[in-house]
Structure formats: C-alpha cells, structure tokens
C-alpha positions as CSV (number, residue, x, y, z in Angstrom):
1,M,-46.8,30.6,-51.6
2,I,-49.6,30.7,-49.0
3,L,-52.9,32.7,-49.6
4,L,-55.0,34.0,-46.7
5,N,-57.8,36.5,-46.3
6,T,-59.5,38.4,-43.5
7,V,-62.8,40.2,-43.2
8,N,-63.7,43.3,-41.2
9,N,-67.5,43.7,-41.0
10,T,-67.6,46.8,-38.9
11,G,-70.5,49.0,-40.1
12,G,-72.9,46.2,-41.0
13,G,-71.1,43.6,-43.3
14,T,-72.0,39.9,-43.0
15,A,-69.5,38.1,-45.2
16,T,-67.2,35.4,-43.9
17,T,-63.7,34.5,-45.1
18,G,-64.9,31.3,-46.6
19,Q,-67.0,33.2,-49.1
20,F,-64.0,34.7,-51.0
21,M,-62.1,32.7,-53.6
22,M,-58.5,33.8,-53.9
23,T,-56.2,33.4,-56.9
24,A,-52.6,34.1,-57.8
25,T,-52.2,33.9,-61.5
26,G,-48.6,33.6,-62.8
27,D,-47.1,35.1,-66.0
28,S,-45.3,33.1,-68.7
29,A,-42.1,33.2,-66.6
30,T,-43.8,31.0,-64.0
31,G,-45.1,28.5,-66.5
32,L,-48.5,30.1,-66.2
33,T,-48.8,28.7,-62.6
34,V,-52.2,29.3,-61.0
35,I,-52.7,29.0,-57.2
36,T,-56.3,29.2,-56.1
37,G,-58.7,28.4,-53.3
38,K,-60.4,29.6,-50.1
39,T,-58.5,30.6,-47.0
40,P,-56.2,29.2,-46.0
41,V,-54.6,28.0,-49.3
42,A,-51.7,25.8,-48.1
43,A,-48.1,26.3,-49.1
44,T,-47.8,25.7,-52.9
45,S,-44.6,25.8,-55.0
46,A,-44.4,29.1,-56.8
47,P,-41.7,29.5,-59.6
48,K,-40.1,32.9,-59.9
49,G,-42.0,35.4,-61.9
50,V,-45.0,37.8,-61.5
51,Y,-48.3,36.8,-60.0
52,L,-51.6,38.8,-60.2
53,L,-53.5,38.5,-56.9
54,S,-57.3,38.6,-57.2
55,Q,-60.4,37.3,-55.5
56,T,-64.1,36.9,-56.1
57,G,-66.8,37.1,-53.4
58,P,-69.5,39.3,-51.8
59,A,-69.9,42.8,-53.1
60,G,-69.4,45.9,-50.9
61,Y,-65.9,45.2,-49.6
62,T,-62.6,46.9,-50.3
63,A,-59.6,44.7,-50.6
64,V,-56.1,45.4,-49.4
65,Y,-53.1,43.2,-50.4
66,S,-49.9,42.4,-48.7
67,C,-47.2,39.8,-48.9
68,T,-44.5,38.8,-46.4
69,G,-41.5,36.5,-46.4
70,G,-40.1,37.7,-49.7
71,G,-41.1,39.0,-53.2
72,I,-41.9,42.5,-54.2
73,L,-45.5,43.6,-54.0
74,T,-46.7,46.4,-56.3
75,G,-50.4,47.0,-56.0
76,D,-52.0,43.5,-56.7
77,N,-48.9,42.1,-58.3
78,I,-46.2,40.1,-56.5
79,T,-42.9,39.5,-58.1
80,I,-41.0,36.4,-56.9
81,L,-37.2,36.6,-57.5
82,W,-34.5,34.0,-57.7
83,S,-33.2,35.1,-54.3
84,D,-36.6,34.1,-52.8
85,A,-35.8,30.4,-53.4
86,G,-36.6,28.5,-50.2
87,N,-38.7,31.4,-48.7
88,T,-42.3,30.9,-47.6
89,I,-44.2,33.9,-49.0
90,T,-47.6,34.6,-47.5
91,C,-50.0,36.8,-49.3
92,T,-53.0,38.2,-47.4
93,I,-56.1,39.9,-48.8
94,A,-57.8,42.0,-46.1
95,N,-61.5,42.9,-46.9
96,A,-63.3,45.8,-45.2
97,W,-67.0,46.3,-45.4
98,T,-67.4,49.8,-47.0
99,P,-70.9,51.3,-46.6
100,T,-71.9,54.0,-49.1
101,G,-70.2,57.4,-48.3
102,M,-67.4,55.8,-46.2
103,V,-63.7,55.5,-47.1
104,V,-61.2,52.7,-46.2
105,L,-57.9,52.8,-44.4
106,G,-55.9,49.8,-45.4
107,I,-52.7,48.5,-43.8
108,S,-50.3,46.4,-45.9
109,K,-47.2,44.9,-44.4
110,T,-44.0,44.0,-46.3
111,G,-40.6,42.7,-45.4
112,T,-39.3,39.6,-43.7
113,G,-39.9,40.8,-40.2
114,S,-43.0,41.1,-38.0
115,G,-44.8,43.6,-35.8
116,I,-48.1,45.3,-35.0
117,V,-49.6,48.4,-36.7
118,S,-52.2,50.2,-34.5
119,S,-54.2,53.3,-34.8
120,S,-54.8,55.9,-32.1
121,D,-58.6,55.5,-32.5
122,G,-58.5,51.8,-32.0
123,N,-59.9,50.9,-35.4
124,I,-56.6,49.3,-36.6
125,S,-54.5,46.7,-34.8
126,C,-53.0,44.0,-36.9
127,G,-49.8,42.1,-37.3
128,N,-50.4,41.5,-41.0
129,T,-52.9,43.1,-43.4
130,C,-56.1,44.7,-42.3
131,A,-58.6,47.4,-43.3
132,S,-61.2,49.5,-41.6
133,A,-64.0,51.8,-43.0
134,Y,-64.1,55.5,-41.8
135,T,-66.4,58.3,-42.2
136,S,-64.4,60.9,-44.2
137,P,-61.9,62.2,-43.3
138,I,-59.5,59.5,-42.0
139,A,-57.9,61.3,-39.0
140,T,-55.7,59.0,-36.9
141,T,-52.1,58.3,-36.0
142,L,-50.5,55.0,-36.9
143,T,-47.8,53.4,-34.7
144,A,-45.6,50.4,-35.6
145,T,-44.4,48.1,-32.8
146,T,-41.8,45.5,-33.6
147,S,-41.7,41.9,-32.6
148,T,-38.6,40.4,-31.0
149,G,-35.9,39.9,-33.7
150,S,-37.4,42.4,-36.1
151,L,-36.9,46.1,-36.9
152,F,-39.4,48.6,-38.3
153,I,-37.8,50.3,-41.4
154,V,-40.2,52.7,-43.1
155,W,-43.8,53.7,-43.9
156,S,-45.0,54.3,-47.5
157,G,-48.3,55.3,-49.1
158,G,-51.0,57.6,-47.8
159,G,-48.5,60.4,-47.4
160,C,-46.6,58.5,-44.7
161,S,-42.8,58.2,-44.7
162,G,-39.9,57.7,-42.3
163,S,-39.9,55.4,-39.3
164,G,-41.7,57.4,-36.6
165,T,-45.5,57.6,-36.2
166,C,-47.6,58.3,-39.2
167,I,-50.2,61.1,-38.8
168,L,-53.1,60.7,-41.3
169,N,-55.7,63.2,-42.3
170,S,-57.2,62.1,-45.6
171,S,-60.6,62.7,-47.2
172,V,-60.1,59.7,-49.5
173,G,-59.3,56.0,-48.9
174,V,-55.6,55.2,-48.5
175,I,-53.4,52.2,-48.2
176,V,-50.4,52.6,-45.9
177,T,-47.5,50.1,-46.1
178,A,-45.4,49.2,-43.1
179,N,-42.0,47.5,-43.8
180,F,-40.6,45.3,-41.0
181,Q,-37.3,43.4,-41.5
182,T,-35.8,40.5,-39.6
183,I,-32.6,41.3,-37.8
184,L,-30.0,39.0,-39.5
185,T,-26.8,37.7,-38.2
186,P,-24.1,39.9,-39.8
187,I,-21.6,38.2,-42.1
188,V,-17.9,38.9,-42.3
189,K,-17.6,41.3,-45.2
190,G,-15.5,39.8,-47.9
191,D,-15.4,36.3,-46.4
192,F,-16.0,34.3,-49.6
193,L,-14.6,31.0,-48.3
194,G,-16.2,30.8,-44.8
195,I,-12.9,31.2,-43.0
196,G,-14.0,33.9,-40.6
197,K,-12.0,36.7,-42.2
198,A,-11.9,38.8,-45.4
199,T,-10.2,37.9,-48.6
200,I,-9.0,40.4,-51.3
201,I,-10.7,40.8,-54.7
202,W,-8.6,42.0,-57.6
203,R,-9.8,43.3,-61.0
204,N,-7.6,43.9,-64.0
205,Y,-9.0,47.0,-65.8
206,T,-7.2,46.1,-69.0
207,T,-8.1,42.5,-69.5
208,G,-11.3,42.3,-67.3
209,Q,-9.8,39.4,-65.2
210,D,-11.1,39.1,-61.7
211,T,-9.6,37.0,-58.9
212,I,-9.6,36.4,-55.2
213,W,-6.6,36.1,-52.9
214,D,-7.5,33.4,-50.5
215,N,-4.8,34.4,-48.0
216,A,-4.7,38.1,-47.5
217,T,-2.3,38.5,-44.5
218,T,1.0,36.9,-45.8
219,D,3.3,37.7,-48.6
220,S,4.4,34.1,-49.2
221,S,1.3,32.0,-49.3
222,I,-1.1,33.6,-51.8
223,E,-3.6,31.3,-53.3
224,L,-5.8,32.4,-56.2
225,T,-9.4,31.7,-57.0
226,S,-10.4,32.9,-60.4
227,L,-13.8,34.6,-61.0
228,P,-15.6,35.0,-64.3
229,I,-13.8,37.5,-66.7
230,V,-15.8,40.7,-67.3
231,T,-14.2,42.1,-70.5
232,D,-16.3,45.3,-70.4
233,T,-14.0,47.3,-68.1
234,D,-16.7,50.0,-67.6
235,W,-18.1,47.5,-65.1
236,K,-16.6,48.4,-61.7
237,L,-16.7,46.2,-58.7
238,V,-18.1,48.5,-56.0
239,G,-19.0,46.5,-53.0
240,V,-19.7,43.2,-51.2
241,G,-22.4,42.0,-48.8
242,N,-25.3,39.7,-48.3
243,F,-27.7,40.6,-51.1
244,G,-29.4,37.2,-51.2
245,S,-31.4,35.0,-48.9
246,G,-28.4,32.9,-47.7
247,T,-25.4,33.7,-45.6
248,E,-22.9,34.2,-48.4
249,T,-20.9,37.3,-49.3
250,D,-22.1,38.5,-52.7
251,I,-20.5,41.0,-55.2
252,L,-22.0,44.3,-56.2
253,W,-21.2,45.9,-59.6
254,R,-21.9,49.3,-61.2
255,H,-21.5,50.2,-64.9
256,Q,-19.7,53.6,-65.1
257,V,-21.3,54.6,-68.4
258,Y,-24.9,53.4,-68.3
259,G,-25.5,53.3,-64.6
260,Y,-26.6,49.7,-64.4
261,N,-26.2,48.0,-61.0
262,V,-26.1,44.2,-60.6
263,V,-25.2,41.6,-58.0
264,W,-23.4,38.3,-58.4
265,Y,-24.8,35.8,-55.9
266,M,-21.8,33.9,-54.7
267,A,-21.2,30.4,-53.3
268,G,-17.7,30.4,-51.9
269,G,-15.6,31.8,-54.6
270,T,-18.1,30.8,-57.4
271,A,-20.6,33.2,-59.0
272,R,-23.8,31.1,-59.1
273,S,-26.4,33.6,-60.4
274,G,-27.2,37.3,-60.6
275,G,-29.7,39.9,-59.6
276,V,-30.5,43.3,-61.1
277,L,-30.9,46.5,-59.0
278,P,-32.5,49.8,-60.1
279,T,-30.5,51.7,-62.7
280,V,-29.1,55.1,-61.7
281,T,-28.3,56.8,-65.0
282,D,-26.6,59.8,-63.4
283,T,-23.0,58.4,-63.2
284,N,-21.9,61.3,-61.0
285,W,-23.5,59.1,-58.3
286,T,-21.0,56.4,-57.3
287,I,-21.4,53.5,-55.0
288,A,-18.9,54.3,-52.3
289,G,-19.4,51.3,-50.1
290,T,-21.8,49.0,-48.2
291,G,-22.7,48.5,-44.6
292,N,-25.4,47.6,-42.1
293,F,-26.8,51.1,-41.6
294,S,-30.4,50.0,-40.8
295,G,-29.4,47.6,-38.0
296,T,-31.2,44.7,-39.5
297,G,-28.2,42.8,-40.7
298,N,-29.1,43.6,-44.3
299,T,-26.5,45.1,-46.5
300,D,-27.3,48.7,-47.4
301,I,-25.7,50.7,-50.1
302,L,-23.7,54.0,-49.6
303,W,-23.7,56.5,-52.4
304,R,-21.7,59.7,-53.1
305,N,-22.2,62.2,-55.8
306,T,-18.7,63.1,-57.1
307,S,-20.0,66.4,-58.7
308,T,-22.2,67.9,-55.9
309,G,-20.8,66.2,-52.8
310,A,-24.2,64.8,-51.9
311,N,-24.3,61.5,-50.0
312,A,-27.1,59.0,-49.5
313,I,-27.9,55.5,-48.3
314,W,-30.2,53.0,-49.8
315,H,-31.8,50.8,-47.1
316,M,-32.0,47.4,-48.8
317,S,-33.9,44.1,-48.5
318,G,-31.8,41.8,-50.7
319,I,-31.5,43.7,-54.0
320,T,-34.6,45.8,-53.4
321,P,-34.2,49.4,-52.1
322,L,-36.7,50.1,-49.3
323,S,-35.9,53.7,-48.9
324,E,-33.4,56.4,-49.7
325,I,-31.9,58.5,-46.9
326,A,-30.0,61.7,-47.6
327,L,-26.9,62.2,-45.5
328,A,-25.1,65.5,-44.8
329,P,-23.3,66.7,-48.0
330,V,-19.5,67.1,-48.2
331,A,-19.1,69.7,-50.8
332,D,-15.3,69.4,-51.0
333,T,-15.0,66.5,-53.5
334,N,-11.3,66.0,-52.6
335,W,-12.8,64.1,-49.7
336,V,-13.7,60.5,-50.9
337,I,-15.3,57.7,-49.0
338,A,-12.5,55.3,-48.4
339,G,-14.3,52.5,-46.7
340,T,-16.8,51.3,-44.1
341,G,-16.7,49.1,-41.1
342,D,-17.3,48.9,-37.3
343,F,-14.3,51.0,-36.3
344,K,-16.1,52.0,-33.0
345,G,-16.7,48.4,-31.8
346,D,-20.4,48.9,-31.1
347,N,-21.9,47.0,-34.0
348,S,-22.6,50.2,-35.9
349,T,-21.1,51.2,-39.3
350,T,-18.4,53.8,-39.5
351,I,-17.8,55.8,-42.7
352,L,-14.0,56.4,-43.3
353,W,-13.0,59.4,-45.4
354,R,-9.7,60.3,-47.0
355,N,-8.7,63.6,-48.5
356,Q,-7.0,63.0,-51.9
357,Q,-5.0,66.3,-51.7
358,S,-3.8,66.3,-48.1
359,G,-3.9,62.6,-47.3
360,K,-5.8,63.2,-44.1
361,I,-8.2,60.6,-42.8
362,S,-11.5,61.4,-41.0
363,Y,-14.4,59.4,-39.7
364,W,-18.2,59.4,-39.3
365,Y,-19.5,57.2,-36.5
366,M,-23.0,56.4,-37.6
367,N,-26.1,55.8,-35.5
368,G,-28.3,54.3,-38.3
369,T,-28.3,57.1,-40.9
370,T,-27.3,59.9,-38.4
371,V,-23.8,61.0,-37.9
372,A,-23.3,60.5,-34.2
373,E,-19.7,61.7,-34.0
374,S,-17.1,62.9,-36.5
375,G,-13.5,63.9,-36.5
376,V,-10.0,63.8,-38.1
377,L,-7.4,61.2,-37.3
378,P,-4.0,62.9,-37.5
379,A,-2.1,59.8,-36.5
380,L,-3.4,58.0,-39.6
381,T,-2.5,60.7,-42.2
382,V,-0.5,59.4,-45.2
383,A,0.7,62.5,-47.0
384,D,1.9,60.6,-50.1
385,T,-1.3,60.4,-52.1
386,N,0.1,57.7,-54.3
387,W,-1.0,55.5,-51.4
388,E,-4.8,54.8,-51.7
389,I,-7.0,53.0,-49.2
390,A,-8.1,50.1,-51.3
391,S,-10.3,48.2,-48.8
392,T,-11.5,48.2,-45.2
393,A,-12.5,44.7,-43.8
394,D,-11.5,42.3,-41.1
395,F,-8.5,40.6,-42.6
396,D,-7.2,38.9,-39.4
397,G,-10.4,37.5,-38.0
398,D,-10.4,39.6,-34.8
399,G,-13.8,41.1,-35.4
400,R,-12.4,44.6,-36.2
401,P,-12.0,46.2,-39.6
402,D,-8.5,46.7,-40.9
403,I,-7.2,49.1,-43.6
404,L,-5.6,47.8,-46.8
405,W,-3.4,50.2,-48.8
406,R,-2.1,50.1,-52.4
407,N,0.6,52.3,-53.9
408,K,-0.6,53.2,-57.4
409,A,2.9,54.3,-58.5
410,Y,4.9,51.2,-57.4
411,G,2.3,48.5,-56.8
412,Y,3.2,48.0,-53.1
413,D,0.4,46.6,-50.9
414,V,0.4,47.1,-47.2
415,L,-2.1,46.0,-44.5
416,W,-2.8,48.0,-41.4
417,L,-4.2,45.6,-38.8
418,M,-6.4,47.8,-36.6
419,N,-7.8,48.0,-33.1
420,A,-10.6,50.5,-33.6
421,R,-8.7,53.7,-34.7
422,T,-5.3,52.5,-33.6
423,I,-2.7,50.6,-35.7
424,K,-1.7,47.4,-33.9
425,S,0.6,46.1,-36.6
426,V,1.7,46.6,-40.2
427,Q,2.1,43.8,-42.8
428,M,3.7,44.1,-46.2
429,L,1.9,42.0,-48.8
430,L,3.0,40.8,-52.2
431,T,3.9,43.6,-54.6
432,I,1.9,43.7,-57.8
433,P,3.7,46.3,-60.0
434,D,1.2,45.9,-62.9
435,S,-0.9,49.0,-62.5
436,S,-3.7,47.4,-64.5
437,W,-4.5,45.3,-61.4
438,H,-6.6,47.2,-58.8
439,I,-7.8,46.0,-55.4
440,A,-11.5,46.0,-56.0
441,G,-12.7,45.0,-52.6
442,P,-14.0,44.2,-50.1
443,R,-15.6,47.7,-49.9
C-alpha cells in the first residue's frame, strides 16, 4: 500500500502536504498492521483485511479519501481482498481549505483504470483525488475523460449516476466517486487448461461430483479432471470468467435456496481459493450467464428473474459489483437465456435466447448494456425441447462461440461448431445416459 496526500489552499489556506501525518490502521485480520508517515509513504506490504484511513494535521481542512489499484473503499475504510494479492494499492487523502460558510466538492476515484475528472467551472481537474471549496450551492458539471487503455464505468455519490456527465446543484458538501477500469485482455471463456479453447464442466446433482472434460470436441479421447465435490446440490454452477486479478478462468456458484453467490479462483483445473459476492436472497433472480458487457475485459454477470421476466447486468470489478443496469424485460418466461458469446464477431457480447415451448432461438446483439439488434434465427430452431442448450463457448479455438446441446431424455451430447449464426459442422460427443449428470458450463 502507498499513502499520498494533496492540499488545495484556494481561499486562503497555508498548509503543506508535509504537515499531515497519514495512517492506515489494520484490523485483527491484518495482524493489526499499521502503515504511517508523511507523503509519500512508500509501498508497504499490506495483508488482506480492513484498514481505517486517517490523518492528523492543520485544522480547517476537509479530507476526501480514494484508493486505486484494488481493494474496496467505503468512506475511510479500505478492504483488501485475497484477489488483490500482487496489486499496488495507492490511497490518497485530498485536503481542501474550507473557510467558514463554504462547502466542499470532493472527487474520489476508484477502480484499476485511470482518467481525469474536470468541472465546467475549472475548480476541479484531477487524475486522482481532489477537493475544492465552493460558496453554496455547488453548481457545476463534472466530466470524466479516460486515459489510453482505460474505460470510465460509473459515477456514484452526490446524486450522480450513470456514465455521462454529472450535473451537480447541491447546497451541502458532497463527495462524488468516479470509477475507471483498465481494459483487460479477454480470456477464452472456460479455458481452464490454457489450451486456447473451452473445456466442459459437468456436475452430478445427486452426488455433488464435479469434473472437467479436457477434450470437448471428440467422442474418443475424453480426459477427466476432478474438481472438489460439493455435496449440497442446492449449489448450482452458474458461470465462468475472470473474477480475480490473474488471467485464469474462475467458476461462479449460486445457492438456489439461500441466494449466496461465491467464486472459486482457479489455477488450471484446481480450485485454489474462493471469494464471496453479495447475497441475492430473492431466488427468482437467477444468474443466466456472464460476459464482457462493460468493454473493460472484466467478467460481468447477467441476471434473469424467472417470475417477472426482468433482466439485469452487474458490471463487475473482480467480485465487486460496480453498478446494476436494468435491461429490457421479457415477460414470457418460456424464453430462457441459453448462453452468451461474441456471435457477431465484433468483440461485443451477444445474449442467446431459447423458447422452452417452441424450441425457437433468438438473439440480442449488445452494445454495452443496450440491445443494438435482435431477431429470431429460424434455421437454428430445434423443436424437440428434450434438447437443451447446455453451453456456449469456443470449443474449437477459432475465436467464435459454439453451441453445446444435451438431450435430457437420452443423454446425447452434440456440439454445433459455429461461424457467427451459421452452423459450420456438427459433432457427436460421448453419450452420458445418467441424467444426474448435467453440463454446468461454460456459461
């Protein structure tokens, strides 16, 4: 962890950065680690846990906190997670001289990316944390400008939201947070072994066994990699993606009774640790898939409410939801989200739908969280609804998602190798007649 501070003396202040003593005090999980000093406090090892940020120094200043490079900042507390291992987290305390009768606009930046936040009146212009005193009310417009390799995700605080400009008109001091994320190199969804193509995850909903097929595209050379057994079969494997700080494909689980959501951080075919996401107790909400909807390379989570037909996306940074975006509802709950992938070939995420009564398949081409185009694909209709789409992923390594089918009546498994929306070939995989075994992913 690195500690920095800044000082804005506009309006008559005289303090310097060297007059402020900064401290990050860790809780018992950190071994009561304490990091302290004057700016800059050089990089210091910070075990995972919660740290209270504080400072002492001249009176008359309002402090605004922000941390970049990892962790979760809530007020003046920064939580460092296991997935932050190896990250350099920089926490900055911005101090603004606040004369009597004035209020402060503070800018706090979060996320792994970078950019500039500026105000229309010229009082704010910073790439990290800053603050400025205003005569009430604060009436200005904030704009976020991204650096190369980063993407602006969302505003929060001070009544700001969304990713456009933020128009402020506040009679009291406010802190506005800007979230920038680094654009990551996308991983191959479901590639647990680093072979450049997806593998198949199976789950037995009687015994709780979980396994990976290392070779998904032949019926004669199936190799098995066993995963830990999860005997509570209310745990459903609902998605895969990069939810950590590395380049591995991780596994996302949801509990169908209690609404818990957790991630297994994977190393090859081995579960090495875990992370906990927010609980969603309304189990009508199901995780229908994952995808890069934000354009950052992060794995976002796609939700569908099986009762109301509502749909939503969580924009994620690791296992932390940054924002929730509502999509257009699909009230007919016979339509289920069958999979996601770049079926258009433009590095965007397509949502693939299937009607459980008619067997029809339709698509939503997405532009971020906006449906740019939609339609039905008559040539892909499979009227026999014993056939279910079990997975959509790139199983042959050509950079395009394919469609994996399983027949729930007979245990047949068939792979459609796709070129966008066109079937280029069909492969019959090994038949697994035991209906307790389900293809759980990639999704």
